[in-house]
GROMACS .gro file of C-alpha atoms in nm:
model
  378
    1MET     CA    1  10.401  -8.556   9.277
    2ALA     CA    2  10.773  -8.434   9.273
    3ILE     CA    3  11.146  -8.441   9.185
    4LEU     CA    4  11.234  -8.382   9.548
    5GLU     CA    5  10.996  -8.652   9.665
    6ARG     CA    6  11.300  -8.869   9.601
    7ALA     CA    7  11.503  -8.621   9.804
    8GLU     CA    8  11.365  -8.795  10.112
    9GLU     CA    9  11.667  -9.023  10.064
   10ALA     CA   10  11.904  -8.722  10.047
   11ASN     CA   11  11.817  -8.525  10.357
   12ILE     CA   12  12.060  -8.546  10.643
   13GLY     CA   13  11.792  -8.592  10.905
   14SER     CA   14  11.461  -8.485  11.039
   15GLY     CA   15  11.296  -8.562  11.368
   16SER     CA   16  11.042  -8.410  11.591
   17GLY     CA   17  11.246  -8.105  11.697
   18SER     CA   18  11.111  -7.830  11.918
   19SER     CA   19  11.024  -7.565  11.656
   20GLU     CA   20  10.654  -7.527  11.606
   21TRP     CA   21  10.685  -7.543  11.225
   22GLU     CA   22  10.854  -7.884  11.253
   23LEU     CA   23  10.526  -8.021  11.380
   24GLY     CA   24  10.356  -7.940  11.052
   25VAL     CA   25  10.104  -7.695  10.906
   26ARG     CA   26   9.807  -7.890  11.037
   27GLN     CA   27   9.926  -7.811  11.387
   28LEU     CA   28   9.964  -7.444  11.300
   29CYS     CA   29   9.608  -7.438  11.166
   30ASP     CA   30   9.478  -7.608  11.481
   31SER     CA   31   9.655  -7.345  11.691
   32GLY     CA   32   9.425  -7.081  11.539
   33ILE     CA   33   9.674  -6.867  11.343
   34THR     CA   34   9.521  -6.589  11.129
   35THR     CA   35   9.835  -6.471  10.951
   36LEU     CA   36  10.097  -6.672  10.768
   37PRO     CA   37  10.420  -6.728  10.964
   38ALA     CA   38  10.723  -6.559  10.802
   39ARG     CA   39  10.891  -6.894  10.723
   40TYR     CA   40  10.616  -6.971  10.472
   41VAL     CA   41  10.608  -6.632  10.294
   42LEU     CA   42  10.755  -6.650   9.945
   43PRO     CA   43  10.947  -6.359   9.784
   44PRO     CA   44  10.708  -6.148   9.572
   45ALA     CA   45  10.839  -6.285   9.243
   46ASP     CA   46  10.766  -6.645   9.351
   47ARG     CA   47  10.417  -6.594   9.487
   48PRO     CA   48  10.116  -6.731   9.300
   49ALA     CA   49   9.937  -6.469   9.099
   50ARG     CA   50   9.623  -6.321   9.249
   51TYR     CA   51   9.419  -6.369   8.933
   52VAL     CA   52   9.229  -6.692   8.862
   53THR     CA   53   9.451  -6.951   8.699
   54PRO     CA   54   9.310  -7.080   8.364
   55PRO     CA   55   9.211  -7.447   8.346
   56ALA     CA   56   9.456  -7.700   8.202
   57LEU     CA   57   9.291  -7.881   7.916
   58LEU     CA   58   9.465  -8.213   7.979
   59PRO     CA   59   9.409  -8.503   7.739
   60VAL     CA   60   9.190  -8.789   7.863
   61VAL     CA   61   9.295  -9.154   7.805
   62ASP     CA   62   9.047  -9.442   7.847
   63LEU     CA   63   9.236  -9.739   7.995
   64ALA     CA   64   8.950  -9.981   7.914
   65ALA     CA   65   8.983  -9.894   7.542
   66LEU     CA   66   9.361  -9.910   7.567
   67ARG     CA   67   9.336 -10.261   7.713
   68ALA     CA   68   9.113 -10.351   7.420
   69ARG     CA   69   9.400 -10.256   7.186
   70ASP     CA   70   9.223  -9.949   7.051
   71PRO     CA   71   9.490  -9.781   6.834
   72CYS     CA   72   9.326  -9.444   6.889
   73GLN     CA   73   9.385  -9.470   7.262
   74LEU     CA   74   9.750  -9.570   7.220
   75ALA     CA   75   9.791  -9.271   6.992
   76ALA     CA   76   9.617  -9.051   7.253
   77LEU     CA   77   9.854  -9.170   7.526
   78HIS     CA   78  10.156  -9.111   7.304
   79ALA     CA   79  10.041  -8.760   7.211
   80ALA     CA   80   9.963  -8.678   7.577
   81CYS     CA   81  10.308  -8.781   7.697
   82ARG     CA   82  10.475  -8.601   7.403
   83ASP     CA   83  10.282  -8.277   7.401
   84TYR     CA   84  10.166  -8.229   7.763
   85GLY     CA   85  10.352  -8.464   7.992
   86PHE     CA   86  10.021  -8.504   8.183
   87PHE     CA   87   9.692  -8.677   8.117
   88GLN     CA   88   9.376  -8.782   8.300
   89LEU     CA   89   9.309  -9.155   8.304
   90LEU     CA   90   8.960  -9.305   8.313
   91ASN     CA   91   8.842  -9.663   8.372
   92HIS     CA   92   9.166  -9.740   8.555
   93GLY     CA   93   9.021  -9.973   8.820
   94VAL     CA   94   9.201  -9.800   9.111
   95PRO     CA   95   8.947  -9.750   9.394
   96PRO     CA   96   8.976  -9.386   9.498
   97ASP     CA   97   8.736  -9.331   9.788
   98ALA     CA   98   8.884  -9.575  10.036
   99MET     CA   99   9.236  -9.430  10.020
  100LEU     CA  100   9.130  -9.068  10.045
  101TYR     CA  101   8.891  -9.145  10.334
  102ALA     CA  102   9.159  -9.343  10.516
  103ALA     CA  103   9.419  -9.069  10.469
  104ARG     CA  104   9.191  -8.815  10.632
  105ARG     CA  105   9.021  -9.024  10.895
  106PHE     CA  106   9.308  -9.247  11.001
  107PHE     CA  107   9.592  -9.004  10.979
  108PHE     CA  108   9.553  -8.632  10.912
  109ASP     CA  109   9.247  -8.599  11.137
  110LEU     CA  110   9.433  -8.766  11.425
  111PRO     CA  111   9.545  -8.543  11.717
  112LEU     CA  112   9.906  -8.424  11.701
  113PRO     CA  113  10.045  -8.683  11.952
  114ALA     CA  114   9.915  -8.964  11.732
  115ARG     CA  115  10.064  -8.815  11.415
  116LYS     CA  116  10.387  -8.712  11.585
  117ARG     CA  117  10.484  -9.071  11.662
  118TYR     CA  118  10.548  -9.125  11.290
  119MET     CA  119  10.806  -8.845  11.273
  120SER     CA  120  11.151  -9.002  11.240
  121ALA     CA  121  11.514  -8.902  11.233
  122ASP     CA  122  11.569  -9.195  10.997
  123ILE     CA  123  11.509  -9.048  10.653
  124ARG     CA  124  11.526  -9.398  10.499
  125ALA     CA  125  11.237  -9.519  10.711
  126ALA     CA  126  10.967  -9.687  10.506
  127VAL     CA  127  10.701  -9.491  10.697
  128ARG     CA  128  10.768  -9.126  10.782
  129TYR     CA  129  10.562  -8.818  10.863
  130GLY     CA  130  10.703  -8.481  10.759
  131THR     CA  131  10.621  -8.130  10.647
  132SER     CA  132  10.707  -7.884  10.370
  133PHE     CA  133  10.881  -8.003  10.052
  134ASN     CA  134  11.251  -8.059  10.124
  135GLN     CA  135  11.218  -7.974  10.490
  136LEU     CA  136  11.575  -7.917  10.602
  137ASN     CA  137  11.689  -7.732  10.286
  138ASP     CA  138  11.384  -7.518  10.208
  139ALA     CA  139  11.464  -7.147  10.248
  140VAL     CA  140  11.085  -7.094  10.247
  141LEU     CA  141  10.865  -7.368  10.379
  142SER     CA  142  10.573  -7.511  10.178
  143TRP     CA  143  10.221  -7.532  10.319
  144ARG     CA  144  10.205  -7.911  10.323
  145ASP     CA  145  10.220  -8.213  10.554
  146PHE     CA  146  10.285  -8.562  10.424
  147LEU     CA  147  10.308  -8.925  10.516
  148LYS     CA  148  10.567  -9.119  10.315
  149LEU     CA  149  10.507  -9.490  10.251
  150LEU     CA  150  10.800  -9.653  10.068
  151ILE     CA  151  10.832  -9.992   9.897
  152ARG     CA  152  11.193 -10.039   9.784
  153ASP     CA  153  11.126 -10.356   9.576
  154THR     CA  154  10.778 -10.388   9.430
  155ARG     CA  155  10.828 -10.761   9.379
  156ARG     CA  156  10.778 -10.786   9.754
  157LEU     CA  157  10.447 -10.597   9.766
  158ALA     CA  158  10.259 -10.898   9.891
  159ASP     CA  159  10.507 -10.945  10.176
  160VAL     CA  160  10.579 -10.586  10.265
  161LEU     CA  161  10.240 -10.423  10.265
  162PRO     CA  162  10.055 -10.637  10.524
  163SER     CA  163  10.353 -10.622  10.755
  164TRP     CA  164  10.431 -10.245  10.745
  165PRO     CA  165  10.489 -10.246  11.120
  166ASP     CA  166  10.518  -9.870  11.153
  167ALA     CA  167  10.219  -9.763  10.948
  168PRO     CA  168   9.898  -9.658  11.124
  169ASP     CA  169   9.694  -9.971  11.182
  170ASP     CA  170   9.367  -9.838  11.034
  171LEU     CA  171   9.540  -9.680  10.734
  172ARG     CA  172   9.745  -9.988  10.639
  173PRO     CA  173   9.472 -10.194  10.459
  174ALA     CA  174   9.364  -9.906  10.235
  175ALA     CA  175   9.724  -9.806  10.166
  176ALA     CA  176   9.818 -10.165  10.082
  177ALA     CA  177   9.527 -10.208   9.842
  178TYR     CA  178   9.594  -9.872   9.677
  179ALA     CA  179   9.968  -9.935   9.638
  180THR     CA  180   9.903 -10.272   9.475
  181ALA     CA  181   9.650 -10.124   9.236
  182CYS     CA  182   9.885  -9.839   9.140
  183GLN     CA  183  10.177 -10.076   9.075
  184ARG     CA  184   9.955 -10.282   8.847
  185LEU     CA  185   9.839  -9.967   8.664
  186PHE     CA  186  10.198  -9.843   8.634
  187ARG     CA  187  10.301 -10.171   8.469
  188GLU     CA  188  10.017 -10.146   8.213
  189LEU     CA  189  10.097  -9.785   8.128
  190MET     CA  190  10.468  -9.855   8.086
  191GLU     CA  191  10.385 -10.143   7.847
  192ALA     CA  192  10.174  -9.906   7.642
  193ALA     CA  193  10.435  -9.627   7.649
  194LEU     CA  194  10.712  -9.860   7.530
  195ASP     CA  195  10.488  -9.981   7.248
  196ALA     CA  196  10.404  -9.625   7.148
  197LEU     CA  197  10.772  -9.523   7.150
  198GLY     CA  198  10.871  -9.826   6.944
  199ILE     CA  199  11.114  -9.956   7.210
  200VAL     CA  200  11.162 -10.323   7.130
  201ARG     CA  201  11.518 -10.437   7.205
  202CYS     CA  202  11.512 -10.370   7.578
  203ARG     CA  203  11.134 -10.388   7.629
  204ARG     CA  204  11.130 -10.717   7.822
  205GLN     CA  205  11.420 -10.617   8.046
  206LEU     CA  206  11.265 -10.278   8.121
  207LEU     CA  207  10.931 -10.429   8.216
  208GLU     CA  208  11.102 -10.681   8.441
  209GLU     CA  209  11.284 -10.396   8.608
  210CYS     CA  210  10.961 -10.203   8.648
  211ASP     CA  211  10.828 -10.505   8.836
  212ALA     CA  212  11.130 -10.488   9.067
  213GLY     CA  213  11.151 -10.112   9.098
  214SER     CA  214  11.064  -9.877   9.387
  215GLN     CA  215  10.733  -9.721   9.470
  216MET     CA  216  10.694  -9.424   9.695
  217MET     CA  217  10.349  -9.312   9.807
  218MET     CA  218  10.326  -8.956   9.930
  219VAL     CA  219  10.000  -8.901  10.117
  220ASN     CA  220   9.965  -8.520  10.120
  221CYS     CA  221   9.756  -8.278  10.318
  222PHE     CA  222   9.732  -7.908  10.226
  223PRO     CA  223   9.525  -7.742  10.501
  224ALA     CA  224   9.327  -7.422  10.443
  225CYS     CA  225   9.577  -7.139  10.455
  226PRO     CA  226   9.518  -6.798  10.622
  227GLU     CA  227   9.701  -6.609  10.340
  228PRO     CA  228   9.717  -6.844  10.038
  229GLU     CA  229   9.838  -6.572   9.803
  230LEU     CA  230  10.171  -6.561   9.987
  231THR     CA  231  10.275  -6.926   9.968
  232LEU     CA  232  10.251  -7.261   9.786
  233GLY     CA  233  10.167  -7.611   9.888
  234MET     CA  234  10.454  -7.736   9.674
  235PRO     CA  235  10.699  -7.528   9.470
  236PRO     CA  236  10.759  -7.582   9.096
  237HIS     CA  237  10.924  -7.919   9.040
  238SER     CA  238  10.934  -8.221   8.816
  239ASP     CA  239  10.920  -8.584   8.925
  240TYR     CA  240  11.231  -8.799   8.940
  241GLY     CA  241  11.113  -9.139   8.821
  242LEU     CA  242  10.924  -9.294   8.527
  243LEU     CA  243  10.556  -9.221   8.599
  244THR     CA  244  10.357  -9.066   8.877
  245ILE     CA  245   9.994  -9.160   8.945
  246LEU     CA  246   9.803  -8.892   9.138
  247LEU     CA  247   9.478  -8.942   9.325
  248GLN     CA  248   9.321  -8.615   9.439
  249ASP     CA  249   9.001  -8.511   9.604
  250GLU     CA  250   8.755  -8.259   9.457
  251VAL     CA  251   8.953  -7.956   9.579
  252ARG     CA  252   9.166  -7.823   9.298
  253GLY     CA  253   9.525  -7.713   9.358
  254LEU     CA  254   9.755  -7.892   9.111
  255GLU     CA  255   9.889  -7.655   8.846
  256VAL     CA  256  10.104  -7.738   8.543
  257SER     CA  257  10.346  -7.515   8.357
  258TYR     CA  258  10.276  -7.431   7.995
  259GLY     CA  259  10.457  -7.231   7.728
  260ASP     CA  260  10.793  -7.064   7.763
  261GLY     CA  261  10.664  -6.768   7.961
  262GLY     CA  262  10.624  -6.949   8.291
  263GLY     CA  263  10.244  -6.956   8.279
  264TRP     CA  264  10.042  -7.192   8.497
  265ALA     CA  265   9.718  -7.377   8.440
  266VAL     CA  266   9.506  -7.550   8.704
  267VAL     CA  267   9.412  -7.919   8.670
  268GLU     CA  268   9.038  -7.949   8.730
  269PRO     CA  269   8.970  -8.278   8.913
  270LEU     CA  270   8.780  -8.506   8.677
  271PRO     CA  271   8.537  -8.738   8.858
  272GLY     CA  272   8.653  -9.096   8.841
  273ALA     CA  273   8.997  -9.012   8.694
  274VAL     CA  274   9.352  -9.024   8.819
  275VAL     CA  275   9.616  -8.785   8.690
  276VAL     CA  276   9.927  -8.943   8.537
  277ASN     CA  277  10.247  -8.751   8.455
  278VAL     CA  278  10.576  -8.831   8.289
  279GLY     CA  279  10.879  -8.831   8.517
  280ASP     CA  280  11.241  -8.728   8.443
  281HIS     CA  281  11.349  -9.086   8.377
  282LEU     CA  282  11.085  -9.143   8.111
  283GLU     CA  283  11.187  -8.822   7.935
  284ILE     CA  284  11.545  -8.946   7.939
  285LEU     CA  285  11.450  -9.297   7.826
  286SER     CA  286  11.248  -9.147   7.540
  287ASN     CA  287  11.539  -8.922   7.443
  288GLY     CA  288  11.315  -8.617   7.486
  289LEU     CA  289  11.013  -8.743   7.293
  290TYR     CA  290  10.813  -8.744   7.615
  291ARG     CA  291  10.808  -8.445   7.850
  292SER     CA  292  10.859  -8.423   8.225
  293VAL     CA  293  10.677  -8.101   8.300
  294LEU     CA  294  10.711  -7.860   8.591
  295HIS     CA  295  10.410  -7.854   8.823
  296ARG     CA  296  10.325  -7.705   9.160
  297VAL     CA  297  10.046  -7.702   9.417
  298ARG     CA  298   9.848  -7.396   9.508
  299VAL     CA  299   9.656  -7.369   9.839
  300ASN     CA  300   9.334  -7.192   9.927
  301GLY     CA  301   9.186  -7.023  10.229
  302ARG     CA  302   8.865  -7.223  10.255
  303ARG     CA  303   8.919  -7.602  10.228
  304ALA     CA  304   9.190  -7.855  10.297
  305ARG     CA  305   9.306  -8.064  10.003
  306VAL     CA  306   9.421  -8.426  10.024
  307SER     CA  307   9.606  -8.613   9.750
  308VAL     CA  308   9.806  -8.936   9.717
  309ALA     CA  309  10.093  -8.945   9.473
  310SER     CA  310  10.237  -9.287   9.379
  311LEU     CA  311  10.586  -9.233   9.232
  312HIS     CA  312  10.726  -9.526   9.033
  313SER     CA  313  11.096  -9.566   8.956
  314LEU     CA  314  11.348  -9.834   8.866
  315ALA     CA  315  11.578  -9.962   9.138
  316ALA     CA  316  11.796  -9.691   9.293
  317GLU     CA  317  12.119  -9.839   9.156
  318ARG     CA  318  11.987  -9.870   8.800
  319VAL     CA  319  12.156  -9.646   8.543
  320ILE     CA  320  11.912  -9.513   8.286
  321GLY     CA  321  11.976  -9.344   7.952
  322PRO     CA  322  11.807  -9.294   7.615
  323ALA     CA  323  11.679  -9.615   7.448
  324ALA     CA  324  11.902  -9.730   7.168
  325GLU     CA  325  11.616  -9.727   6.914
  326LEU     CA  326  11.557  -9.359   6.975
  327VAL     CA  327  11.914  -9.244   6.909
  328ASP     CA  328  12.040  -9.214   6.552
  329GLU     CA  329  12.304  -8.947   6.488
  330GLN     CA  330  12.298  -8.997   6.111
  331ARG     CA  331  11.921  -8.939   6.095
  332GLY     CA  332  11.925  -8.624   6.308
  333ARG     CA  333  11.831  -8.793   6.637
  334PRO     CA  334  12.137  -8.728   6.855
  335ARG     CA  335  12.161  -8.852   7.211
  336ARG     CA  336  12.010  -8.569   7.422
  337TYR     CA  337  12.074  -8.689   7.779
  338MET     CA  338  12.356  -8.824   7.987
  339ASP     CA  339  12.309  -9.153   8.173
  340THR     CA  340  12.185  -9.103   8.522
  341ASP     CA  341  12.116  -9.286   8.845
  342MET     CA  342  12.029  -9.210   9.206
  343ALA     CA  343  12.391  -9.119   9.286
  344ALA     CA  344  12.384  -8.848   9.019
  345PHE     CA  345  12.058  -8.715   9.158
  346LEU     CA  346  12.192  -8.700   9.513
  347ALA     CA  347  12.509  -8.522   9.391
  348TYR     CA  348  12.286  -8.268   9.213
  349LEU     CA  349  12.088  -8.205   9.529
  350ALA     CA  350  12.407  -8.138   9.722
  351SER     CA  351  12.543  -7.897   9.462
  352ALA     CA  352  12.474  -7.530   9.395
  353GLU     CA  353  12.299  -7.629   9.071
  354GLY     CA  354  11.990  -7.729   9.263
  355ASN     CA  355  11.924  -7.367   9.345
  356HIS     CA  356  11.862  -7.250   8.990
  357LYS     CA  357  11.775  -7.532   8.756
  358SER     CA  358  11.603  -7.869   8.751
  359PHE     CA  359  11.776  -8.204   8.777
  360LEU     CA  360  11.656  -8.292   8.427
  361HIS     CA  361  11.812  -7.979   8.290
  362SER     CA  362  12.143  -8.079   8.449
  363ARG     CA  363  12.138  -8.409   8.251
  364ARG     CA  364  12.080  -8.260   7.908
  365ILE     CA  365  12.352  -8.269   7.644
  366ASN     CA  366  12.409  -7.972   7.416
  367THR     CA  367  12.388  -8.074   7.052
  368ILE     CA  368  12.533  -7.921   6.736
  369SER     CA  369  12.287  -7.786   6.484
  370SER     CA  370  12.338  -7.801   6.106
  371SER     CA  371  12.458  -7.440   6.121
  372GLY     CA  372  12.738  -7.542   6.354
  373LEU     CA  373  12.586  -7.359   6.654
  374THR     CA  374  12.552  -7.526   6.990
  375GLN     CA  375  12.185  -7.579   7.076
  376PRO     CA  376  12.040  -7.699   7.405
  377SER     CA  377  11.842  -8.017   7.367
  378ASN     CA  378  11.473  -7.996   7.455
   0.00000   0.00000   0.00000
């Protein structure tokens, strides 16, 4: 899941290239390397700690109970988004096994020539195979290969998915079914979140725009790494859109940030659950009531990990800001974020700011406390 997942639209180009690393980490593993290539070695301060990361005690939300209008589950969802920015979701109805099996069997386990044909110089391609995180701009590469599957207007899911002409034939049915299930789940969760936040005035319009938004599926492979203590599968980031729904196998690797000291906690895969996290746009819409939290992916030296992140956003041209009901200067609820859209995000990526703070941080407005001191909004 990731803020720079949307940066696929910002890169200048990609392509097959002649450098070995451009062919992906799976190819490096297949070549029999025993030490980590220098391009993947992080500076000492950025490397994952050698000690065992503590488990993240994420809240669990039961969608079946939420559908039954259980007020306790709505309160649990609200608290999870407010206090953690992440939660595990049970009884969601999204079939996990078919998509994970298809990702391995019908794509990542294919020989390089079969995978390579999906590499593209067209970064706006709906189907694209790539490597690392933000491939052309990463000073240090991430230990990750991915297949991007993009739906620009989810109202056209029924038309687009069966006819993805460039998607692998055997992968397409599972990806289509999974994308449809995730979009339906996203719609349900957004309805519940708007209810929990008390957003009434623009609720109908927002839900209609969710139906017509964009969905980007990132099918990720993190192969076993010869020196996992020197690199990451994905660097610390937050996600750009409203919600991300993550399907992962039994191999742990997702870590979430906690506290102000930069600590990390590992998300233990919960059988039958998907992981859901708040994106930057939902934090902005909630005027900071909900949290878009930094997360990263750690790799290991024994087993490959496969995950599928479904990132859900409004249309690229849509400007989003705090909901009117959640801003009241006279009652001590000042506006905490500037309006934003995809153009602002792309400008941020092209600026020097992107090297030292998150996009969300760049959209925050400093507020004035009762003492007259300027305070950053959080």
